[in-house]
């Protein structure tokens, strides 16, 4: 019997409890999850501070207790939206449904004939990458907005210090 596999993509800068609750929900609906780390080529900017490898660690370690098979795959952007879905297909295990809330992602997959399910983030106000990065820069408490495994990864790579250094050199964008 064919296994149902879902695709979920985000930038995960960083991976937070909002993303985690979406993945827990998807895990109840399919057999396997393919998690795409979008904009994999980006790192060391205020908007995208963490490398693809660091984001792989955040996600893989957070999902260790999840009783579902998952694959975490970094995906670099391509400068032609028209070929983006084929680009993803060339890098990932086959999937039959995409979970997203991003209008462009939804349009590109719909045009390619892929089934889409909307996946709104839980408690959007706090569970937001932008809000977490803002708190890190301002010495506010951010640790309760991400899985414990992500706190450990960010400590291990000295992520808050990196962000603070970038705020002196990288223009906000
Ligand atoms: P994004 O552009 O990284 O995120 C846009 C905003 O949507 C962020 O504020 C994000 O919040 C938020 N968001 C993410 N998941 C959400 C959800 N389930 N419900 C409500 N808001 C949500 O977009 P993305 O959808 O997370 O990731 C799409 C990735 O695909 C990006 O890396 C993008 O560059 C890539 N892409 C590439 C191409 C191309 O290369 N041609 C085309 C289309 C898309 P958080 O910051 O809290 O996550």
PDB file of C-alpha atoms and ligand atoms in Angstrom:
ATOM      1  CA  UNK A   1       0.000   0.000   0.000  1.00  0.00           C
ATOM      2  CA  UNK A   2       1.289   3.473  -0.853  1.00  0.00           C
ATOM      3  CA  UNK A   3       2.228   5.634   2.085  1.00  0.00           C
ATOM      4  CA  UNK A   4       0.674   9.110   2.302  1.00  0.00           C
ATOM      5  CA  UNK A   5       3.422  11.672   2.456  1.00  0.00           C
ATOM      6  CA  UNK A   6       2.924  15.402   3.112  1.00  0.00           C
ATOM      7  CA  UNK A   7       5.234  18.306   2.271  1.00  0.00           C
ATOM      8  CA  UNK A   8       5.553  21.312   4.599  1.00  0.00           C
ATOM      9  CA  UNK A   9       7.936  24.193   3.873  1.00  0.00           C
ATOM     10  CA  UNK A  10       9.048  27.191   5.922  1.00  0.00           C
ATOM     11  CA  UNK A  11      12.146  29.263   6.517  1.00  0.00           C
ATOM     12  CA  UNK A  12      12.235  28.219  10.190  1.00  0.00           C
ATOM     13  CA  UNK A  13      14.293  31.218  11.364  1.00  0.00           C
ATOM     14  CA  UNK A  14      14.077  29.774  13.976  1.00  0.00           C
ATOM     15  CA  UNK A  15      11.852  26.675  14.195  1.00  0.00           C
ATOM     16  CA  UNK A  16       9.244  27.536  16.882  1.00  0.00           C
ATOM     17  CA  UNK A  17       6.261  26.055  18.732  1.00  0.00           C
ATOM     18  CA  UNK A  18       3.846  27.366  16.076  1.00  0.00           C
ATOM     19  CA  UNK A  19       5.626  25.307  13.391  1.00  0.00           C
ATOM     20  CA  UNK A  20       5.862  22.400  15.856  1.00  0.00           C
ATOM     21  CA  UNK A  21       2.113  22.323  16.453  1.00  0.00           C
ATOM     22  CA  UNK A  22       1.452  22.379  12.681  1.00  0.00           C
ATOM     23  CA  UNK A  23       3.762  19.386  12.255  1.00  0.00           C
ATOM     24  CA  UNK A  24       2.121  17.518  15.144  1.00  0.00           C
ATOM     25  CA  UNK A  25      -1.247  18.058  13.458  1.00  0.00           C
ATOM     26  CA  UNK A  26       0.064  16.903  10.054  1.00  0.00           C
ATOM     27  CA  UNK A  27       1.550  13.799  11.709  1.00  0.00           C
ATOM     28  CA  UNK A  28      -1.968  12.699  12.701  1.00  0.00           C
ATOM     29  CA  UNK A  29      -3.180  12.945   9.094  1.00  0.00           C
ATOM     30  CA  UNK A  30      -0.423  11.291   7.006  1.00  0.00           C
ATOM     31  CA  UNK A  31       2.118   8.458   7.268  1.00  0.00           C
ATOM     32  CA  UNK A  32       5.279  10.470   6.597  1.00  0.00           C
ATOM     33  CA  UNK A  33       6.256  14.171   6.500  1.00  0.00           C
ATOM     34  CA  UNK A  34       8.761  15.838   4.201  1.00  0.00           C
ATOM     35  CA  UNK A  35       9.898  19.101   5.783  1.00  0.00           C
ATOM     36  CA  UNK A  36      11.508  21.568   3.384  1.00  0.00           C
ATOM     37  CA  UNK A  37      13.841  24.189   4.808  1.00  0.00           C
ATOM     38  CA  UNK A  38      13.175  27.127   2.488  1.00  0.00           C
ATOM     39  CA  UNK A  39      15.754  29.758   1.521  1.00  0.00           C
ATOM     40  CA  UNK A  40      18.429  27.215   2.488  1.00  0.00           C
ATOM     41  CA  UNK A  41      21.184  29.338   0.923  1.00  0.00           C
ATOM     42  CA  UNK A  42      20.521  32.195   3.362  1.00  0.00           C
ATOM     43  CA  UNK A  43      22.175  32.748   6.736  1.00  0.00           C
ATOM     44  CA  UNK A  44      23.914  35.439   8.737  1.00  0.00           C
ATOM     45  CA  UNK A  45      21.366  38.187   8.107  1.00  0.00           C
ATOM     46  CA  UNK A  46      18.891  39.709  10.562  1.00  0.00           C
ATOM     47  CA  UNK A  47      15.964  38.108   8.713  1.00  0.00           C
ATOM     48  CA  UNK A  48      17.702  34.768   8.127  1.00  0.00           C
ATOM     49  CA  UNK A  49      20.332  34.310  10.822  1.00  0.00           C
ATOM     50  CA  UNK A  50      20.630  30.508  10.880  1.00  0.00           C
ATOM     51  CA  UNK A  51      22.226  28.207   8.310  1.00  0.00           C
ATOM     52  CA  UNK A  52      20.372  25.328   6.687  1.00  0.00           C
ATOM     53  CA  UNK A  53      22.441  22.865   8.750  1.00  0.00           C
ATOM     54  CA  UNK A  54      21.577  24.633  11.992  1.00  0.00           C
ATOM     55  CA  UNK A  55      17.893  24.583  11.039  1.00  0.00           C
ATOM     56  CA  UNK A  56      18.168  20.843  10.255  1.00  0.00           C
ATOM     57  CA  UNK A  57      19.463  20.318  13.816  1.00  0.00           C
ATOM     58  CA  UNK A  58      16.645  22.412  15.328  1.00  0.00           C
ATOM     59  CA  UNK A  59      13.947  20.468  13.498  1.00  0.00           C
ATOM     60  CA  UNK A  60      15.413  16.943  13.721  1.00  0.00           C
ATOM     61  CA  UNK A  61      16.090  17.197  17.442  1.00  0.00           C
ATOM     62  CA  UNK A  62      12.647  18.699  18.147  1.00  0.00           C
ATOM     63  CA  UNK A  63      10.962  15.869  16.274  1.00  0.00           C
ATOM     64  CA  UNK A  64      12.856  13.059  17.981  1.00  0.00           C
ATOM     65  CA  UNK A  65       9.867  12.241  20.199  1.00  0.00           C
ATOM     66  CA  UNK A  66       7.395  12.328  17.305  1.00  0.00           C
ATOM     67  CA  UNK A  67       6.172   8.876  16.304  1.00  0.00           C
ATOM     68  CA  UNK A  68       6.224   9.584  12.544  1.00  0.00           C
ATOM     69  CA  UNK A  69       8.810   9.155   9.825  1.00  0.00           C
ATOM     70  CA  UNK A  70      10.048  12.518   8.618  1.00  0.00           C
ATOM     71  CA  UNK A  71      12.688  13.821   6.212  1.00  0.00           C
ATOM     72  CA  UNK A  72      14.240  17.282   6.636  1.00  0.00           C
ATOM     73  CA  UNK A  73      15.525  18.664   3.331  1.00  0.00           C
ATOM     74  CA  UNK A  74      17.197  22.039   2.733  1.00  0.00           C
ATOM     75  CA  UNK A  75      15.868  23.739  -0.416  1.00  0.00           C
ATOM     76  CA  UNK A  76      17.616  26.723  -1.965  1.00  0.00           C
ATOM     77  CA  UNK A  77      15.482  29.407  -3.633  1.00  0.00           C
ATOM     78  CA  UNK A  78      15.520  29.561  -7.429  1.00  0.00           C
ATOM     79  CA  UNK A  79      15.085  32.829  -9.300  1.00  0.00           C
ATOM     80  CA  UNK A  80      12.213  31.477 -11.449  1.00  0.00           C
ATOM     81  CA  UNK A  81       8.973  30.744  -9.605  1.00  0.00           C
ATOM     82  CA  UNK A  82       7.748  28.802 -12.666  1.00  0.00           C
ATOM     83  CA  UNK A  83      10.226  25.980 -12.038  1.00  0.00           C
ATOM     84  CA  UNK A  84      10.160  26.005  -8.216  1.00  0.00           C
ATOM     85  CA  UNK A  85       7.784  23.047  -7.811  1.00  0.00           C
ATOM     86  CA  UNK A  86       9.928  20.873 -10.149  1.00  0.00           C
ATOM     87  CA  UNK A  87      13.017  21.994  -8.239  1.00  0.00           C
ATOM     88  CA  UNK A  88      11.405  20.789  -4.995  1.00  0.00           C
ATOM     89  CA  UNK A  89      10.268  17.520  -6.568  1.00  0.00           C
ATOM     90  CA  UNK A  90      13.844  16.859  -7.727  1.00  0.00           C
ATOM     91  CA  UNK A  91      15.122  17.108  -4.142  1.00  0.00           C
ATOM     92  CA  UNK A  92      12.455  15.430  -2.024  1.00  0.00           C
ATOM     93  CA  UNK A  93      10.778  12.049  -1.559  1.00  0.00           C
ATOM     94  CA  UNK A  94       7.473  11.969  -3.485  1.00  0.00           C
ATOM     95  CA  UNK A  95       4.517  13.582  -1.675  1.00  0.00           C
ATOM     96  CA  UNK A  96       0.800  13.805  -2.447  1.00  0.00           C
ATOM     97  CA  UNK A  97      -0.309  16.792  -0.361  1.00  0.00           C
ATOM     98  CA  UNK A  98       1.220  20.147   0.591  1.00  0.00           C
ATOM     99  CA  UNK A  99       0.442  21.957   3.844  1.00  0.00           C
ATOM    100  CA  UNK A 100       0.969  25.711   3.591  1.00  0.00           C
ATOM    101  CA  UNK A 101      -0.555  29.055   4.391  1.00  0.00           C
ATOM    102  CA  UNK A 102       1.702  31.082   2.112  1.00  0.00           C
ATOM    103  CA  UNK A 103      -0.298  32.453  -0.889  1.00  0.00           C
ATOM    104  CA  UNK A 104       2.602  32.117  -3.364  1.00  0.00           C
ATOM    105  CA  UNK A 105       3.386  28.556  -2.244  1.00  0.00           C
ATOM    106  CA  UNK A 106      -0.320  27.672  -2.525  1.00  0.00           C
ATOM    107  CA  UNK A 107      -0.560  29.183  -6.056  1.00  0.00           C
ATOM    108  CA  UNK A 108       2.571  27.471  -7.364  1.00  0.00           C
ATOM    109  CA  UNK A 109       1.582  24.020  -6.083  1.00  0.00           C
ATOM    110  CA  UNK A 110      -2.072  24.442  -7.155  1.00  0.00           C
ATOM    111  CA  UNK A 111      -0.972  25.317 -10.700  1.00  0.00           C
ATOM    112  CA  UNK A 112       1.134  22.143 -10.682  1.00  0.00           C
ATOM    113  CA  UNK A 113      -1.990  20.153  -9.728  1.00  0.00           C
ATOM    114  CA  UNK A 114      -0.884  19.279  -6.192  1.00  0.00           C
ATOM    115  CA  UNK A 115      -3.475  19.000  -3.414  1.00  0.00           C
ATOM    116  CA  UNK A 116      -3.124  21.763  -0.801  1.00  0.00           C
ATOM    117  CA  UNK A 117      -4.242  21.876   2.807  1.00  0.00           C
ATOM    118  CA  UNK A 118      -4.174  25.191   4.678  1.00  0.00           C
ATOM    119  CA  UNK A 119      -2.021  25.106   7.797  1.00  0.00           C
ATOM    120  CA  UNK A 120      -2.534  28.275   9.839  1.00  0.00           C
ATOM    121  CA  UNK A 121       0.007  28.843  12.585  1.00  0.00           C
ATOM    122  CA  UNK A 122      -1.149  28.441  16.157  1.00  0.00           C
ATOM    123  CA  UNK A 123      -1.124  31.614  18.377  1.00  0.00           C
ATOM    124  CA  UNK A 124       0.353  33.657  15.571  1.00  0.00           C
ATOM    125  CA  UNK A 125       1.111  36.751  17.703  1.00  0.00           C
ATOM    126  CA  UNK A 126       3.826  35.169  19.852  1.00  0.00           C
ATOM    127  CA  UNK A 127       4.818  32.165  17.776  1.00  0.00           C
ATOM    128  CA  UNK A 128       6.470  34.146  15.025  1.00  0.00           C
ATOM    129  CA  UNK A 129      10.064  34.055  13.803  1.00  0.00           C
ATOM    130  CA  UNK A 130      10.109  37.858  13.598  1.00  0.00           C
ATOM    131  CA  UNK A 131       8.912  38.207  17.198  1.00  0.00           C
ATOM    132  CA  UNK A 132      11.447  35.644  18.465  1.00  0.00           C
ATOM    133  CA  UNK A 133      14.352  37.380  16.678  1.00  0.00           C
ATOM    134  CA  UNK A 134      13.157  40.735  18.070  1.00  0.00           C
ATOM    135  CA  UNK A 135      13.140  39.343  21.606  1.00  0.00           C
ATOM    136  CA  UNK A 136      16.623  37.862  21.181  1.00  0.00           C
ATOM    137  CA  UNK A 137      17.971  41.229  20.103  1.00  0.00           C
ATOM    138  CA  UNK A 138      16.315  43.009  23.028  1.00  0.00           C
ATOM    139  CA  UNK A 139      17.308  40.549  25.771  1.00  0.00           C
ATOM    140  CA  UNK A 140      13.656  39.560  26.271  1.00  0.00           C
ATOM    141  CA  UNK A 141      12.526  36.024  27.107  1.00  0.00           C
ATOM    142  CA  UNK A 142      12.208  33.997  23.871  1.00  0.00           C
ATOM    143  CA  UNK A 143      12.993  30.493  25.152  1.00  0.00           C
ATOM    144  CA  UNK A 144       9.377  29.563  25.942  1.00  0.00           C
ATOM    145  CA  UNK A 145       8.362  30.157  22.296  1.00  0.00           C
ATOM    146  CA  UNK A 146      10.511  27.350  20.847  1.00  0.00           C
ATOM    147  CA  UNK A 147      10.939  23.617  21.620  1.00  0.00           C
ATOM    148  CA  UNK A 148      13.573  22.906  24.298  1.00  0.00           C
ATOM    149  CA  UNK A 149      15.779  21.250  21.668  1.00  0.00           C
ATOM    150  CA  UNK A 150      15.890  24.545  19.743  1.00  0.00           C
ATOM    151  CA  UNK A 151      17.011  26.457  22.857  1.00  0.00           C
ATOM    152  CA  UNK A 152      19.915  23.999  23.118  1.00  0.00           C
ATOM    153  CA  UNK A 153      20.898  24.359  19.452  1.00  0.00           C
ATOM    154  CA  UNK A 154      20.795  28.163  19.627  1.00  0.00           C
ATOM    155  CA  UNK A 155      22.941  28.081  22.769  1.00  0.00           C
ATOM    156  CA  UNK A 156      25.368  25.634  21.144  1.00  0.00           C
ATOM    157  CA  UNK A 157      25.899  27.909  18.108  1.00  0.00           C
ATOM    158  CA  UNK A 158      25.824  31.116  20.168  1.00  0.00           C
ATOM    159  CA  UNK A 159      22.899  32.252  18.031  1.00  0.00           C
ATOM    160  CA  UNK A 160      21.806  35.234  20.114  1.00  0.00           C
ATOM    161  CA  UNK A 161      25.309  36.695  19.973  1.00  0.00           C
ATOM    162  CA  UNK A 162      25.362  36.188  16.209  1.00  0.00           C
ATOM    163  CA  UNK A 163      22.100  38.084  15.852  1.00  0.00           C
ATOM    164  CA  UNK A 164      23.390  40.918  18.032  1.00  0.00           C
ATOM    165  CA  UNK A 165      26.574  41.200  15.978  1.00  0.00           C
ATOM    166  CA  UNK A 166      24.511  41.222  12.784  1.00  0.00           C
ATOM    167  CA  UNK A 167      22.358  44.046  14.123  1.00  0.00           C
ATOM    168  CA  UNK A 168      25.490  46.185  14.063  1.00  0.00           C
ATOM    169  CA  UNK A 169      26.492  45.234  10.508  1.00  0.00           C
ATOM    170  CA  UNK A 170      23.406  44.035   8.577  1.00  0.00           C
ATOM    171  CA  UNK A 171      20.798  46.609   7.577  1.00  0.00           C
ATOM    172  CA  UNK A 172      17.261  45.591   8.608  1.00  0.00           C
ATOM    173  CA  UNK A 173      15.305  44.205   5.698  1.00  0.00           C
TER     174      UNK A 173
HETATM  175  P1  LIG B   1       8.213  32.791   4.476  1.00  0.00           P
HETATM  176  O1  LIG B   1       8.348  33.756   3.377  1.00  0.00           O
HETATM  177  O2  LIG B   1       9.394  32.247   5.147  1.00  0.00           O
HETATM  178  O3  LIG B   1       7.254  33.315   5.626  1.00  0.00           O
HETATM  179  C1  LIG B   1       6.371  34.349   5.429  1.00  0.00           C
HETATM  180  C2  LIG B   1       5.653  34.589   6.709  1.00  0.00           C
HETATM  181  O4  LIG B   1       4.638  33.590   6.855  1.00  0.00           O
HETATM  182  C3  LIG B   1       6.552  34.495   7.939  1.00  0.00           C
HETATM  183  O5  LIG B   1       6.193  35.558   8.789  1.00  0.00           O
HETATM  184  C4  LIG B   1       6.176  33.163   8.541  1.00  0.00           C
HETATM  185  O6  LIG B   1       6.266  33.133   9.946  1.00  0.00           O
HETATM  186  C5  LIG B   1       4.738  33.042   8.151  1.00  0.00           C
HETATM  187  N1  LIG B   1       4.251  31.679   8.182  1.00  0.00           N
HETATM  188  C6  LIG B   1       4.944  30.531   7.944  1.00  0.00           C
HETATM  189  N2  LIG B   1       4.148  29.450   8.063  1.00  0.00           N
HETATM  190  C7  LIG B   1       2.907  29.941   8.397  1.00  0.00           C
HETATM  191  C8  LIG B   1       1.670  29.343   8.678  1.00  0.00           C
HETATM  192  N3  LIG B   1       1.503  28.006   8.628  1.00  0.00           N
HETATM  193  N4  LIG B   1       0.600  30.162   9.033  1.00  0.00           N
HETATM  194  C9  LIG B   1       0.747  31.505   9.104  1.00  0.00           C
HETATM  195  N5  LIG B   1       1.922  32.126   8.833  1.00  0.00           N
HETATM  196  C10 LIG B   1       2.975  31.360   8.481  1.00  0.00           C
HETATM  197  O7  LIG B   1       7.299  31.686   3.898  1.00  0.00           O
HETATM  198  P2  LIG B   1       7.159  30.230   4.358  1.00  0.00           P
HETATM  199  O8  LIG B   1       5.822  29.800   3.872  1.00  0.00           O
HETATM  200  O9  LIG B   1       7.527  30.088   5.796  1.00  0.00           O
HETATM  201  O10 LIG B   1       8.312  29.515   3.490  1.00  0.00           O
HETATM  202  C11 LIG B   1       8.260  29.445   2.106  1.00  0.00           C
HETATM  203  C12 LIG B   1       9.672  29.202   1.590  1.00  0.00           C
HETATM  204  O11 LIG B   1       9.551  28.880   0.220  1.00  0.00           O
HETATM  205  C13 LIG B   1      10.557  30.442   1.686  1.00  0.00           C
HETATM  206  O12 LIG B   1      11.860  30.053   2.015  1.00  0.00           O
HETATM  207  C14 LIG B   1      10.520  30.988   0.262  1.00  0.00           C
HETATM  208  O13 LIG B   1      11.689  31.699  -0.101  1.00  0.00           O
HETATM  209  C15 LIG B   1      10.411  29.689  -0.522  1.00  0.00           C
HETATM  210  N6  LIG B   1       9.886  29.924  -1.881  1.00  0.00           N
HETATM  211  C16 LIG B   1      10.795  29.982  -2.886  1.00  0.00           C
HETATM  212  C17 LIG B   1      10.369  30.203  -4.191  1.00  0.00           C
HETATM  213  C18 LIG B   1      11.421  30.244  -5.257  1.00  0.00           C
HETATM  214  O14 LIG B   1      12.564  29.933  -4.927  1.00  0.00           O
HETATM  215  N7  LIG B   1      11.114  30.622  -6.472  1.00  0.00           N
HETATM  216  C19 LIG B   1       9.022  30.354  -4.473  1.00  0.00           C
HETATM  217  C20 LIG B   1       8.120  30.278  -3.416  1.00  0.00           C
HETATM  218  C21 LIG B   1       8.555  30.063  -2.097  1.00  0.00           C
HETATM  219  P3  LIG B   1       7.518  32.597  10.748  1.00  0.00           P
HETATM  220  O15 LIG B   1       8.610  33.590  10.484  1.00  0.00           O
HETATM  221  O16 LIG B   1       7.076  32.593  12.150  1.00  0.00           O
HETATM  222  O17 LIG B   1       7.846  31.237  10.198  1.00  0.00           O
END
